[in-house]
């Protein structure tokens, strides 16, 4: 009898741990948990503001997402991310969104979201998009998207979007399965880290000469997020 109870407890514990392992963000245990950004307590996310102090503006942002963004960055794109840092009411809700503007021939360069799956729809123009599977296959999945088309980028995988048109901009709206999905732009992280990764390491990794690595590290690796 005791062994049966122990087995039941163990099974329940494993089920709970497995559920936590697949959750992108903590699930709410109340109607909302508006982020208290003034709290000095460190938790995975943000401490909840006292519900008596919550206001409607905690769930609102005048983001003007209908307005075009400046795409004069080096990569020709501009990502306007709406996450928990901009809307405190998103805390624990496991979702965020972005407007992405692309100049003609502009791109959102290869990057990953360590904490989110992304679903993207084109609202203007055309995009060539794709993602790469993990080692050892490294299989590339690509598609040309037109206005109204939808594409999914699985969590954590390297992906990109490129506007192939020489004379027309493009715009996309993306939803992400985390209140704070994060973004790691591959070129910026590898060649623009502070301090720099040793050129011995990178020369070996990319099978190039050190002077090539030094040249790449000397470039200005700007951020296309705002």
PDB file of N, CA, C and O in Angstrom, residues 149-174:
ATOM      1  N   UNK A 149      -0.064  35.998 -46.028  1.00  0.00           N
ATOM      2  CA  UNK A 149       0.501  34.679 -45.724  1.00  0.00           C
ATOM      3  C   UNK A 149       1.047  34.639 -44.292  1.00  0.00           C
ATOM      4  O   UNK A 149       1.444  35.663 -43.731  1.00  0.00           O
ATOM      5  N   UNK A 150       1.075  33.427 -43.741  1.00  0.00           N
ATOM      6  CA  UNK A 150       1.504  33.223 -42.358  1.00  0.00           C
ATOM      7  C   UNK A 150       2.599  32.166 -42.312  1.00  0.00           C
ATOM      8  O   UNK A 150       2.550  31.170 -43.048  1.00  0.00           O
ATOM      9  N   UNK A 151       3.592  32.360 -41.435  1.00  0.00           N
ATOM     10  CA  UNK A 151       4.683  31.396 -41.300  1.00  0.00           C
ATOM     11  C   UNK A 151       5.063  31.285 -39.827  1.00  0.00           C
ATOM     12  O   UNK A 151       4.984  32.261 -39.067  1.00  0.00           O
ATOM     13  N   UNK A 152       5.500  30.090 -39.414  1.00  0.00           N
ATOM     14  CA  UNK A 152       5.879  29.823 -38.022  1.00  0.00           C
ATOM     15  C   UNK A 152       7.368  29.519 -37.929  1.00  0.00           C
ATOM     16  O   UNK A 152       7.903  28.740 -38.720  1.00  0.00           O
ATOM     17  N   UNK A 153       8.022  30.136 -36.936  1.00  0.00           N
ATOM     18  CA  UNK A 153       9.423  29.856 -36.634  1.00  0.00           C
ATOM     19  C   UNK A 153       9.484  29.168 -35.269  1.00  0.00           C
ATOM     20  O   UNK A 153       9.164  29.792 -34.248  1.00  0.00           O
ATOM     21  N   UNK A 154       9.879  27.890 -35.219  1.00  0.00           N
ATOM     22  CA  UNK A 154       9.901  27.160 -33.951  1.00  0.00           C
ATOM     23  C   UNK A 154      10.856  27.785 -32.924  1.00  0.00           C
ATOM     24  O   UNK A 154      11.878  28.382 -33.291  1.00  0.00           O
ATOM     25  N   UNK A 155      10.527  27.616 -31.683  1.00  0.00           N
ATOM     26  CA  UNK A 155      11.294  28.207 -30.587  1.00  0.00           C
ATOM     27  C   UNK A 155      12.775  27.825 -30.642  1.00  0.00           C
ATOM     28  O   UNK A 155      13.140  26.671 -30.813  1.00  0.00           O
ATOM     29  N   UNK A 156      13.625  28.841 -30.507  1.00  0.00           N
ATOM     30  CA  UNK A 156      15.058  28.621 -30.376  1.00  0.00           C
ATOM     31  C   UNK A 156      15.818  28.413 -31.668  1.00  0.00           C
ATOM     32  O   UNK A 156      17.053  28.408 -31.660  1.00  0.00           O
ATOM     33  N   UNK A 157      15.135  28.226 -32.811  1.00  0.00           N
ATOM     34  CA  UNK A 157      15.839  27.952 -34.065  1.00  0.00           C
ATOM     35  C   UNK A 157      16.230  29.253 -34.780  1.00  0.00           C
ATOM     36  O   UNK A 157      15.506  30.247 -34.720  1.00  0.00           O
ATOM     37  N   UNK A 158      17.379  29.205 -35.450  1.00  0.00           N
ATOM     38  CA  UNK A 158      17.841  30.358 -36.218  1.00  0.00           C
ATOM     39  C   UNK A 158      16.890  30.594 -37.388  1.00  0.00           C
ATOM     40  O   UNK A 158      16.567  29.675 -38.133  1.00  0.00           O
ATOM     41  N   UNK A 159      16.452  31.851 -37.548  1.00  0.00           N
ATOM     42  CA  UNK A 159      15.535  32.177 -38.630  1.00  0.00           C
ATOM     43  C   UNK A 159      15.800  33.590 -39.132  1.00  0.00           C
ATOM     44  O   UNK A 159      16.552  34.362 -38.514  1.00  0.00           O
ATOM     45  N   UNK A 160      15.165  33.949 -40.250  1.00  0.00           N
ATOM     46  CA  UNK A 160      15.409  35.249 -40.888  1.00  0.00           C
ATOM     47  C   UNK A 160      14.213  35.624 -41.741  1.00  0.00           C
ATOM     48  O   UNK A 160      13.372  34.791 -42.084  1.00  0.00           O
ATOM     49  N   UNK A 161      14.160  36.916 -42.121  1.00  0.00           N
ATOM     50  CA  UNK A 161      13.216  37.401 -43.125  1.00  0.00           C
ATOM     51  C   UNK A 161      13.946  38.401 -44.017  1.00  0.00           C
ATOM     52  O   UNK A 161      14.739  39.213 -43.520  1.00  0.00           O
ATOM     53  N   UNK A 162      13.686  38.333 -45.311  1.00  0.00           N
ATOM     54  CA  UNK A 162      14.362  39.197 -46.288  1.00  0.00           C
ATOM     55  C   UNK A 162      13.338  39.716 -47.291  1.00  0.00           C
ATOM     56  O   UNK A 162      12.502  38.946 -47.785  1.00  0.00           O
ATOM     57  N   UNK A 163      13.402  41.015 -47.558  1.00  0.00           N
ATOM     58  CA  UNK A 163      12.536  41.618 -48.570  1.00  0.00           C
ATOM     59  C   UNK A 163      13.248  41.561 -49.920  1.00  0.00           C
ATOM     60  O   UNK A 163      14.206  42.302 -50.149  1.00  0.00           O
ATOM     61  N   UNK A 164      12.809  40.713 -50.852  1.00  0.00           N
ATOM     62  CA  UNK A 164      13.518  40.546 -52.118  1.00  0.00           C
ATOM     63  C   UNK A 164      13.218  41.638 -53.150  1.00  0.00           C
ATOM     64  O   UNK A 164      13.830  41.658 -54.205  1.00  0.00           O
ATOM     65  N   UNK A 165      12.305  42.537 -52.836  1.00  0.00           N
ATOM     66  CA  UNK A 165      11.902  43.572 -53.808  1.00  0.00           C
ATOM     67  C   UNK A 165      12.890  44.739 -53.798  1.00  0.00           C
ATOM     68  O   UNK A 165      13.277  45.223 -52.735  1.00  0.00           O
ATOM     69  N   UNK A 166      13.250  45.198 -54.991  1.00  0.00           N
ATOM     70  CA  UNK A 166      14.201  46.302 -55.126  1.00  0.00           C
ATOM     71  C   UNK A 166      13.550  47.661 -54.907  1.00  0.00           C
ATOM     72  O   UNK A 166      14.255  48.644 -54.627  1.00  0.00           O
ATOM     73  N   UNK A 167      12.237  47.744 -55.057  1.00  0.00           N
ATOM     74  CA  UNK A 167      11.590  49.052 -55.059  1.00  0.00           C
ATOM     75  C   UNK A 167      10.393  49.172 -54.128  1.00  0.00           C
ATOM     76  O   UNK A 167       9.742  50.221 -54.103  1.00  0.00           O
ATOM     77  N   UNK A 168      10.087  48.134 -53.345  1.00  0.00           N
ATOM     78  CA  UNK A 168       8.923  48.195 -52.480  1.00  0.00           C
ATOM     79  C   UNK A 168       9.292  47.751 -51.061  1.00  0.00           C
ATOM     80  O   UNK A 168       9.973  46.738 -50.884  1.00  0.00           O
ATOM     81  N   UNK A 169       8.813  48.481 -50.052  1.00  0.00           N
ATOM     82  CA  UNK A 169       9.033  48.048 -48.665  1.00  0.00           C
ATOM     83  C   UNK A 169       8.107  46.891 -48.313  1.00  0.00           C
ATOM     84  O   UNK A 169       7.217  46.523 -49.089  1.00  0.00           O
ATOM     85  N   UNK A 170       8.298  46.328 -47.151  1.00  0.00           N
ATOM     86  CA  UNK A 170       7.435  45.260 -46.649  1.00  0.00           C
ATOM     87  C   UNK A 170       7.196  45.487 -45.163  1.00  0.00           C
ATOM     88  O   UNK A 170       8.005  46.127 -44.478  1.00  0.00           O
ATOM     89  N   UNK A 171       6.073  44.958 -44.684  1.00  0.00           N
ATOM     90  CA  UNK A 171       5.717  45.067 -43.265  1.00  0.00           C
ATOM     91  C   UNK A 171       5.142  43.729 -42.814  1.00  0.00           C
ATOM     92  O   UNK A 171       4.371  43.097 -43.544  1.00  0.00           O
ATOM     93  N   UNK A 172       5.525  43.313 -41.616  1.00  0.00           N
ATOM     94  CA  UNK A 172       4.982  42.086 -41.037  1.00  0.00           C
ATOM     95  C   UNK A 172       4.607  42.330 -39.583  1.00  0.00           C
ATOM     96  O   UNK A 172       5.165  43.212 -38.924  1.00  0.00           O
ATOM     97  N   UNK A 173       3.652  41.548 -39.102  1.00  0.00           N
ATOM     98  CA  UNK A 173       3.284  41.539 -37.693  1.00  0.00           C
ATOM     99  C   UNK A 173       3.572  40.134 -37.161  1.00  0.00           C
ATOM    100  O   UNK A 173       3.192  39.132 -37.779  1.00  0.00           O
ATOM    101  N   UNK A 174       4.259  40.075 -36.020  1.00  0.00           N
ATOM    102  CA  UNK A 174       4.615  38.790 -35.427  1.00  0.00           C
ATOM    103  C   UNK A 174       4.055  38.688 -34.015  1.00  0.00           C
ATOM    104  O   UNK A 174       3.992  39.682 -33.291  1.00  0.00           O
TER     105      UNK A 174
END
